[in-house]
Short mmCIF file of C-alpha atoms in Angstrom, two decimals:
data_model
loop_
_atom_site.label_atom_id
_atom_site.label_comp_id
_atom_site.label_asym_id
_atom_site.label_seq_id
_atom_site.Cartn_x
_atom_site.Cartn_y
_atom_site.Cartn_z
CA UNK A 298 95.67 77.13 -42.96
CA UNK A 299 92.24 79.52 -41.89
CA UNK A 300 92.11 77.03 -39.24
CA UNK A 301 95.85 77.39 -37.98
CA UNK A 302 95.18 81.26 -37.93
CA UNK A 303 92.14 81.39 -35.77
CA UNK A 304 93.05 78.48 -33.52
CA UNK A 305 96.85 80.04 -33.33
CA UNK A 306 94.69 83.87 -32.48
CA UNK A 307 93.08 81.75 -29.86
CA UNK A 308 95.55 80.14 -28.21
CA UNK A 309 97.62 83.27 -27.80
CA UNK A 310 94.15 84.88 -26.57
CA UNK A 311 93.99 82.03 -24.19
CA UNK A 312 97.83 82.46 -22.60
CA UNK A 313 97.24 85.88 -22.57
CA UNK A 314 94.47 85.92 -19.86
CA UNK A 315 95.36 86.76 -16.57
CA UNK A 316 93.85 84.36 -13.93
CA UNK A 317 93.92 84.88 -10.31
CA UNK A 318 96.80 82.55 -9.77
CA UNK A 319 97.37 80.98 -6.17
CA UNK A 320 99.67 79.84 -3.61
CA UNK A 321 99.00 78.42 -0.54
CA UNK A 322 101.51 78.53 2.21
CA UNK A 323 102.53 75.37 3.34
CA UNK A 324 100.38 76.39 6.96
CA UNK A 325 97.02 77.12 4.59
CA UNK A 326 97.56 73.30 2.72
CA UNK A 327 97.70 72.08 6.09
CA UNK A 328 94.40 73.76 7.47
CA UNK A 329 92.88 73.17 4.14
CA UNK A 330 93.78 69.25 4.87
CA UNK A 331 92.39 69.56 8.16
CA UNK A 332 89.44 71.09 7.09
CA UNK A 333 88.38 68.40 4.71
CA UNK A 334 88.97 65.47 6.89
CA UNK A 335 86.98 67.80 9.11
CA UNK A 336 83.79 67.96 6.52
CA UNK A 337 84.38 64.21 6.00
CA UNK A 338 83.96 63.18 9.69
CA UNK A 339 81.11 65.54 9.99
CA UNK A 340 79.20 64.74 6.61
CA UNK A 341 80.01 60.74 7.98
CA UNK A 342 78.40 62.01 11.31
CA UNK A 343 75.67 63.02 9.91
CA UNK A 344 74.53 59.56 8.82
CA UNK A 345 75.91 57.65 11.70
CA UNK A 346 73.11 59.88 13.70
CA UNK A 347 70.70 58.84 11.10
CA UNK A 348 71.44 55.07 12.14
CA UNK A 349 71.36 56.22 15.43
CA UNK A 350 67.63 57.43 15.76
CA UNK A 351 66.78 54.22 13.92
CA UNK A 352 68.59 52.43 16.74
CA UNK A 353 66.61 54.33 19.58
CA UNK A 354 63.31 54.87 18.24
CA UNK A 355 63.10 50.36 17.82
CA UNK A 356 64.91 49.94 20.90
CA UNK A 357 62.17 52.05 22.45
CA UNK A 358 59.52 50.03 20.58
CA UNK A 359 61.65 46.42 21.67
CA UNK A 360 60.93 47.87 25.55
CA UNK A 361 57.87 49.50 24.93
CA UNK A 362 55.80 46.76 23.07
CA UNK A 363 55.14 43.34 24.16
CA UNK A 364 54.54 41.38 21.32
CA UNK A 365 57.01 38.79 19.55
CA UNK A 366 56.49 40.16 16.13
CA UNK A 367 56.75 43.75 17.45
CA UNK A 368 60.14 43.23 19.25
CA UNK A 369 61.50 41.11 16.72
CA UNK A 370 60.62 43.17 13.98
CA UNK A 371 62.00 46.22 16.13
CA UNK A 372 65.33 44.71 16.62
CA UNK A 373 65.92 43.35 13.10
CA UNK A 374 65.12 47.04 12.03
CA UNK A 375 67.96 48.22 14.74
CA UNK A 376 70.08 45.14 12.96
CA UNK A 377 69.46 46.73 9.74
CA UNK A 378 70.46 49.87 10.87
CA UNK A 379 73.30 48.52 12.05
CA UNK A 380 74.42 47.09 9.06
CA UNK A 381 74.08 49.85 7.28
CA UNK A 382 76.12 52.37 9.44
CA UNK A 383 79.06 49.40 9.14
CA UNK A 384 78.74 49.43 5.73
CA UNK A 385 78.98 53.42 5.31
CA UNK A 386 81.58 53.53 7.91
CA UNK A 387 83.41 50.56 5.19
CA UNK A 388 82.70 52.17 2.16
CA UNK A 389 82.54 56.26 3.81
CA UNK A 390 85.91 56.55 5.00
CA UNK A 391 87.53 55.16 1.34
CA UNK A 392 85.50 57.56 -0.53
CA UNK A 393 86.83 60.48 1.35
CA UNK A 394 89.15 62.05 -1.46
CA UNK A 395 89.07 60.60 -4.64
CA UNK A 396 91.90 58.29 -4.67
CA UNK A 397 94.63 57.50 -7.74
CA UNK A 398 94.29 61.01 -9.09
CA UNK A 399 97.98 60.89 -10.24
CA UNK A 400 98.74 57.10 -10.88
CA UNK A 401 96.20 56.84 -13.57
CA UNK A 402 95.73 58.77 -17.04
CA UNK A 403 92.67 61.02 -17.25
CA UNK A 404 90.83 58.10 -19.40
CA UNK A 405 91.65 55.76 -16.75
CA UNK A 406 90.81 57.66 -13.92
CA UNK A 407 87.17 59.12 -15.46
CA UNK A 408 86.39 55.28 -16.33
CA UNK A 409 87.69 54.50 -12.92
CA UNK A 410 85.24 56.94 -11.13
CA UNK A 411 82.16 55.93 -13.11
CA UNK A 412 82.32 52.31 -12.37
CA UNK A 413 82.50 53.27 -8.80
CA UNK A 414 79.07 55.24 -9.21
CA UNK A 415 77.22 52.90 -11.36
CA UNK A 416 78.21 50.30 -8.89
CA UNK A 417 77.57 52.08 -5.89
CA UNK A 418 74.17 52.83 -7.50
CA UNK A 419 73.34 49.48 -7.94
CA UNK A 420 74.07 48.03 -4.74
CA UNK A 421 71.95 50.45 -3.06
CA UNK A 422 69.25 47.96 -2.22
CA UNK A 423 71.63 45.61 -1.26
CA UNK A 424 72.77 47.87 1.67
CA UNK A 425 70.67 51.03 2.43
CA UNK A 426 66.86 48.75 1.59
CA UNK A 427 67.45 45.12 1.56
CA UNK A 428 68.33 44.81 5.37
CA UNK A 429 65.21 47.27 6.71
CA UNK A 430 62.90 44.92 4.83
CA UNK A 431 62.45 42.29 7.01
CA UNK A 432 62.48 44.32 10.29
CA UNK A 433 59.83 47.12 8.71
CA UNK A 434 57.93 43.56 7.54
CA UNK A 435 57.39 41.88 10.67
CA UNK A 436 56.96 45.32 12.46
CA UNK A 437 53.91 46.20 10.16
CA UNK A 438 52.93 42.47 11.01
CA UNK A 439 53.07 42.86 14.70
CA UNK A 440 51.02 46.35 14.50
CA UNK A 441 48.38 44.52 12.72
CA UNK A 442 48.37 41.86 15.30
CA UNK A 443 47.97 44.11 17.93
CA UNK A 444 45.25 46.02 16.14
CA UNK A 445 43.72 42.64 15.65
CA UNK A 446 43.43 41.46 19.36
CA UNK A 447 41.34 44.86 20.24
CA UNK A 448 37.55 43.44 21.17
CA UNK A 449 35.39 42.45 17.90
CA UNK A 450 32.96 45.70 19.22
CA UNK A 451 35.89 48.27 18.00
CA UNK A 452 37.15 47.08 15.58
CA UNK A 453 35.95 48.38 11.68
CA UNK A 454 37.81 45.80 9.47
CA UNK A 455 37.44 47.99 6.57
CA UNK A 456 39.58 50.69 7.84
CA UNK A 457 42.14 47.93 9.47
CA UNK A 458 42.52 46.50 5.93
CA UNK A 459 42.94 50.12 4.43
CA UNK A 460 45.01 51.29 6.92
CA UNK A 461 47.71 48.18 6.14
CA UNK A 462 46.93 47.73 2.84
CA UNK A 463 48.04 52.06 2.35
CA UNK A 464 50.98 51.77 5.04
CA UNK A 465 52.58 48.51 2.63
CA UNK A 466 51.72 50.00 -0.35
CA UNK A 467 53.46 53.38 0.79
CA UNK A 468 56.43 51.44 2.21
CA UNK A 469 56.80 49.03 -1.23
CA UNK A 470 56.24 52.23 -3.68
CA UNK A 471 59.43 54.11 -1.64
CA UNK A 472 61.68 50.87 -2.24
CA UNK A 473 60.52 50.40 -5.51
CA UNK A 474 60.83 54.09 -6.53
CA UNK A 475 64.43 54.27 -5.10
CA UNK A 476 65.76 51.42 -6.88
CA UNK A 477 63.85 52.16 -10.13
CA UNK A 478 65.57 55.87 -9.91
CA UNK A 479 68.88 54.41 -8.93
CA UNK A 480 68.94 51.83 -11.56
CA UNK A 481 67.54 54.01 -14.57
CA UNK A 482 70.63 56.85 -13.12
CA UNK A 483 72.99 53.63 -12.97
CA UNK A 484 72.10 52.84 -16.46
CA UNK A 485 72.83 56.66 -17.82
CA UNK A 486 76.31 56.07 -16.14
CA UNK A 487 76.53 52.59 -18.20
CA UNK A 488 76.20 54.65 -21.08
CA UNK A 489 78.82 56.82 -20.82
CA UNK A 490 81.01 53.64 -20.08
CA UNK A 491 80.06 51.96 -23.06
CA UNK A 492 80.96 55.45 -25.26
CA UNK A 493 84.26 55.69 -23.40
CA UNK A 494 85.73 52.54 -24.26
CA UNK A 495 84.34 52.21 -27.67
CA UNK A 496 86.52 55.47 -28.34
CA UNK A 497 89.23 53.34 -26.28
CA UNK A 498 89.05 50.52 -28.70
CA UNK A 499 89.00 52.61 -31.92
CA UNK A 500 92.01 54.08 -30.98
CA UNK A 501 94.05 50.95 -29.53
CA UNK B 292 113.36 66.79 -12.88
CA UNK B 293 113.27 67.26 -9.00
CA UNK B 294 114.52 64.46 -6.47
CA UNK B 295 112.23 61.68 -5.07
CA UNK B 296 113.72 63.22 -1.89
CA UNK B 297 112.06 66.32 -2.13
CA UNK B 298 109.24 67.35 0.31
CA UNK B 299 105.69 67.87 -0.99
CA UNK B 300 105.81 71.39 -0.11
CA UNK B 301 109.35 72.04 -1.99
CA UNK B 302 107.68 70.31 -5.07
CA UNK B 303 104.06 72.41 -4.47
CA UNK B 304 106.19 75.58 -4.51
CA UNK B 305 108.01 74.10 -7.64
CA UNK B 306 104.92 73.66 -10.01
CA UNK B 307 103.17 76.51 -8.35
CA UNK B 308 105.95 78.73 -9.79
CA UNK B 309 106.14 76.99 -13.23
CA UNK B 310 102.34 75.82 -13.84
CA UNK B 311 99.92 78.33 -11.40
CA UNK B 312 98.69 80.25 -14.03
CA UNK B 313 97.87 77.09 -16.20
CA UNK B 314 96.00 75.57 -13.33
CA UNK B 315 94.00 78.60 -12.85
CA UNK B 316 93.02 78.46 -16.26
CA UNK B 317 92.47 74.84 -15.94
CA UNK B 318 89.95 75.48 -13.07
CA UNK B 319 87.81 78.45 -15.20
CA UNK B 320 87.47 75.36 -17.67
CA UNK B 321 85.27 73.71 -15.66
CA UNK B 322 83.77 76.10 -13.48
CA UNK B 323 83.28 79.79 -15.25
CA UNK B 324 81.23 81.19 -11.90
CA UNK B 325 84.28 83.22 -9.97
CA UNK B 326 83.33 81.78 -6.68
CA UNK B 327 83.28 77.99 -7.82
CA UNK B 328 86.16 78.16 -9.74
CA UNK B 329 88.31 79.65 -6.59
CA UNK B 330 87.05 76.57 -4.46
CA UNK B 331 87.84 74.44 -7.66
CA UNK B 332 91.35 75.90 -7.96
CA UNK B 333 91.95 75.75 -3.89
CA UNK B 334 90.82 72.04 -4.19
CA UNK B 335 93.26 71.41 -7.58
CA UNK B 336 96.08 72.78 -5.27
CA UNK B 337 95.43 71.06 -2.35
CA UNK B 338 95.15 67.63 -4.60
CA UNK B 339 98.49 68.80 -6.17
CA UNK B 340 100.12 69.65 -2.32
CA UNK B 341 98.68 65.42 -1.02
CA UNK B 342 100.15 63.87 -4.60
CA UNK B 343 103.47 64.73 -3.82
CA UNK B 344 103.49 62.51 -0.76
CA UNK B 345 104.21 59.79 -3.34
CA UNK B 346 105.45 61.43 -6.49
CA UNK B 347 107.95 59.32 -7.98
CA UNK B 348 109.49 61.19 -11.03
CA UNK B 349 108.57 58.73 -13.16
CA UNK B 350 106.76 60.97 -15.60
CA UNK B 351 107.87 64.57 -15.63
CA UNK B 352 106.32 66.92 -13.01
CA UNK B 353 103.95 68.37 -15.53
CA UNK B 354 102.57 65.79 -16.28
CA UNK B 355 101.93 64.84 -12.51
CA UNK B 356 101.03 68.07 -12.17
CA UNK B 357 98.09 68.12 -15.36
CA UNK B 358 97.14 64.35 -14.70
CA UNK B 359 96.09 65.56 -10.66
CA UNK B 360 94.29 68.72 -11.54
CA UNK B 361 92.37 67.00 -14.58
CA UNK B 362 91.46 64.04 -12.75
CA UNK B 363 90.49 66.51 -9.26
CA UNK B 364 88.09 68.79 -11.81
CA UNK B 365 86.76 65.52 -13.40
CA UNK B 366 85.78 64.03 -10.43
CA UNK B 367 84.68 67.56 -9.52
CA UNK B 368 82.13 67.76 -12.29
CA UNK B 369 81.08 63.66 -11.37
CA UNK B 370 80.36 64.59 -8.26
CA UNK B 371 78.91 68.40 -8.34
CA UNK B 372 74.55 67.85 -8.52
CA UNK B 373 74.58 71.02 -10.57
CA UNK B 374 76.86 69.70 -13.04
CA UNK B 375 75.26 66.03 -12.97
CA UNK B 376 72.26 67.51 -14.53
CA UNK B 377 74.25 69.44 -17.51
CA UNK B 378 74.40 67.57 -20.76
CA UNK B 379 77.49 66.51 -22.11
CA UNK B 380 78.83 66.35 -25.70
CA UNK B 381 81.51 65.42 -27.50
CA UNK B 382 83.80 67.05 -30.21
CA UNK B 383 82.20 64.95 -32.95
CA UNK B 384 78.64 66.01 -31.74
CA UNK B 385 79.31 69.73 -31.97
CA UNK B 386 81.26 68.96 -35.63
CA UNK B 387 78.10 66.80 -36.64
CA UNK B 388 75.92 69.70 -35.36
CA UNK B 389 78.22 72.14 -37.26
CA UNK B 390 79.06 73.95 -34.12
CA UNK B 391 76.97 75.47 -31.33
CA UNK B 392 75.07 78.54 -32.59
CA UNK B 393 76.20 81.90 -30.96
CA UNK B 394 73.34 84.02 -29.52
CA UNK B 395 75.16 87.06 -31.90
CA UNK B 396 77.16 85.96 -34.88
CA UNK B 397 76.64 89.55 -37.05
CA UNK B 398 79.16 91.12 -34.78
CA UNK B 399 82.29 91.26 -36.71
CA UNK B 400 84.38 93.40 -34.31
CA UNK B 401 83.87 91.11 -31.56
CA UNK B 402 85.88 92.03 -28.34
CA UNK B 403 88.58 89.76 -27.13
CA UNK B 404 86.95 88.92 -23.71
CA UNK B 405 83.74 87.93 -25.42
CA UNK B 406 85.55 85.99 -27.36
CA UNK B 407 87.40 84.09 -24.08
CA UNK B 408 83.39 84.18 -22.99
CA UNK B 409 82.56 81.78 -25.67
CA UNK B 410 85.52 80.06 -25.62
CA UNK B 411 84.64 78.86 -22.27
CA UNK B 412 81.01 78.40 -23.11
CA UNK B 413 82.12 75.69 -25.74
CA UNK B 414 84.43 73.94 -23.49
CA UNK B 415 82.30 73.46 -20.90
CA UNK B 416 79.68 71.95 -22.64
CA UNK B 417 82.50 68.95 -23.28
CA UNK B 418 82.11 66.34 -21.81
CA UNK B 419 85.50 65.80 -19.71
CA UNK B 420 88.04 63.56 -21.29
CA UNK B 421 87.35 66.57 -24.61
CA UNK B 422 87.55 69.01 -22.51
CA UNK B 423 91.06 67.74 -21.38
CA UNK B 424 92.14 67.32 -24.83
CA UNK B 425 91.23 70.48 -25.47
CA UNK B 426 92.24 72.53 -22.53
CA UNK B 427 96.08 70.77 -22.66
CA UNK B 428 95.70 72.20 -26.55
CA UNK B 429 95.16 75.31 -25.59
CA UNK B 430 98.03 75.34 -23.05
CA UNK B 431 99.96 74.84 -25.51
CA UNK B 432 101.39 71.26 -25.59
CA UNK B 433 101.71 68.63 -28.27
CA UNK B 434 99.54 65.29 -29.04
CA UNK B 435 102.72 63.29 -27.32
CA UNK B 436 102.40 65.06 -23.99
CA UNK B 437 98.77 65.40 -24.07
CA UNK B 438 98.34 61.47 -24.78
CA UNK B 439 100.68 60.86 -21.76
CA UNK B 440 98.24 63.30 -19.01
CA UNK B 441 95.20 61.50 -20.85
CA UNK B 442 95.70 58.12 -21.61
CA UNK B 443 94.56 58.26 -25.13
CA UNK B 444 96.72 57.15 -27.62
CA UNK B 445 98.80 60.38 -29.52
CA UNK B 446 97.19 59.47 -33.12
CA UNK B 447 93.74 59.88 -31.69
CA UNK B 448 94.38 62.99 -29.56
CA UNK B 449 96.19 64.22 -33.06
CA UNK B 450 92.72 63.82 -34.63
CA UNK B 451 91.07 65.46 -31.69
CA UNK B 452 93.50 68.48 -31.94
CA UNK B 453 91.95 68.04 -35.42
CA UNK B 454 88.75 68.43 -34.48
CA UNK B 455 88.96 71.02 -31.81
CA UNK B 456 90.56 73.69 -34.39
CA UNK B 457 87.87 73.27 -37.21
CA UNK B 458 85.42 73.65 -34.48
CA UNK B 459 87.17 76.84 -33.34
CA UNK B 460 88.01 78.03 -36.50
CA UNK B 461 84.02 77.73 -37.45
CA UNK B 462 83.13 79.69 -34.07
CA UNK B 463 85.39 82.41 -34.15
CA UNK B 464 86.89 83.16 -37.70
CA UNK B 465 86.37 86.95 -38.27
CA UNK B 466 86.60 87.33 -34.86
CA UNK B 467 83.50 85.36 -33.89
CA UNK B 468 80.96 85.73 -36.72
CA UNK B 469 81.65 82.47 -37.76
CA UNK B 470 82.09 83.17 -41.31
CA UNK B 471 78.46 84.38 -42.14
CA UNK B 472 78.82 87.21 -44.32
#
């Protein structure tokens, strides 16, 4: 009964506020459309150009070096960025707005949305790491070939073998880092999966 | 229940009129800062405005209506980087916890708009599908119609509604001094 009262005090309390309550004229819906498709193409842009320096910066290596490894290892980076802009420009264009906001239930739709997270986070090496690594490989390859060929009088092979042992090391400890971070965030998501439809099947 | 026929911006205008205040309320449940909440509420209306393209009566247009503007703020809060790094609890963690302390509890004549203060403070440290139980409660509607915006089953949002008014009652009996005499 005490609880009646003070939830029945709050819920009148709660009616009673007086929001700032909106309407948008059918012309401001419109513009407001407009301007998200707007931020979409732009925030989409904005990584396209990303692939695009990639793209330019290895095609200027590819005409610039003359090496196999170098130019190979150039244009399989310029394939990798490739593949990833295709991917994005798959994947971007779906995840503009999120979709099914009124054919699903709130459970469904939450569930719905984390999946699509944990899974995105997990296939993050498949896409954004997986297809630099053997471009950035045979690129480091090449640059210690060339390094290699200078005459035995200047070369220190101490500082060669520091100088790719640091660069890999750098290179593998930014993959690794990224996918341990994505996978330990993917897991946290897995978590609130596992919550949600434990509640689902105590109630079904 | 309006025709299938209808244009989105007919049926906008529509639930504007009859739900507008609820969605405002809505949006200050899961964003309290005045300037996020109005870009909240602008993107809740424009979600509402697309839906219509292919609303189908085939649940009432409240429930449209709630089901779009949970699911926008939901995916709202999912997506937000301040509000990825906000814990998240459930009903059953603040009852286990017996409720989340107040900074003040002695204050027995405690005013009405600290009282909405807190209010929001405790939902919006739900995590969301409790925080759409108990919003819809708060507006006012019944375990039926909330279970049909939800998802969940009526019987379990019944022991929800449960839950979320011995939690309230516990916060704000004697007008926020949660009982402690």
């Amino acid at each position: 009964m005490a609880n009646n009262d003070a939830s029945n005090e709050l819920l009148n309390l709660w009616k009673s506020q007086e929001p700032q309550s909106i309407s948008l004229s059918a012309k401001e819906l419109r513009d407001a459309s407009s301007k998200l498709e707007s931020q979409i193409f732009w925030r989409n842009s904005r990584e396209y150009l990303g692939a695009a320096i990639v793209v330019v910066a290895f095609g200027f290596y590819m005409y610039k070096f003359e090496t196999v490894l170098l130019r190979l290892g150039s244009g399989l980076t310029i394939a990798g960025a490739l593949f990833m802009a295709f991917h994005l420009f798959q994947k971007g264009s779906a995840a503009a707005m999120a979709t099914d906001l009124e054919s699903k239930s709130c459970v469904e739709f939450y569930r719905m949305e984390l999946v699509r997270q944990r899974d995105l986070l997990l296939s993050v090496w498949k896409w954004y790491l997986l297809p630099f690594v053997p471009g950035l490989g045979l690129f480091l390859l090449g640059m210690l070939q060339m390094v290699l060929r200078q005459p035995a009088s200047h070369l220190h092979y101490g500082m060669v073998a520091l100088w790719f042992g640091a660069t890999f090391a750098m290179c593998a400890a930014t993959f690794v880092l990224v996918e341990w971070l994505n996978r330990r965030a993917a897991r946290e998501i897995q978590k609130k999966i596992d919550s949600l439809d434990q509640q689902r099947q105590a109630t079904d | 229940m309006p025709s299938t026929q209808s244009q989105p911006d007919d049926l906008y205008n529509q639930a504007v009129a009859a739900h507008g205040p609820a969605l405002s309320r809505l949006a200050r449940g899961y964003e309290f800062d005045p300037e996020d909440c109005r870009d909240l509420l602008q993107e809740i209306h424009l979600a509402v405005w697309r839906s219509f393209r292919t609303f189908d009566a085939r649940c009432s247009l409240r429930t449209w209506v709630y089901r779009v503007a949970h699911n926008t703020a939901a995916s709202h809060i999912l997506h937000s980087r301040r509000m990825k790094s906000k814990t998240m609890i459930s009903l059953e963690e603040i009852e286990e916890q017996g409720g989340i302390a107040a900074k003040d509890d002695t204050d027995r004549s405690i005013e009405q708009s600290q009282m909405l203060e807190r209010l929001f403070a405790l939902i919006q440290c739900l995590n969301p599908l409790d925080r759409q139980v108990t919003l819809l409660y708060l507006e006012g509607m019944d375990a039926a119609s909330i279970g049909d915006v939800t998802g969940i089953s009526s019987g379990y949002v019944a022991t929800k509604i449960y839950r979320v008014k011995a939690i309230l009652a516990e916060r704000f009996r004697n007008g926020g001094n949660h009982g402690k005499q």
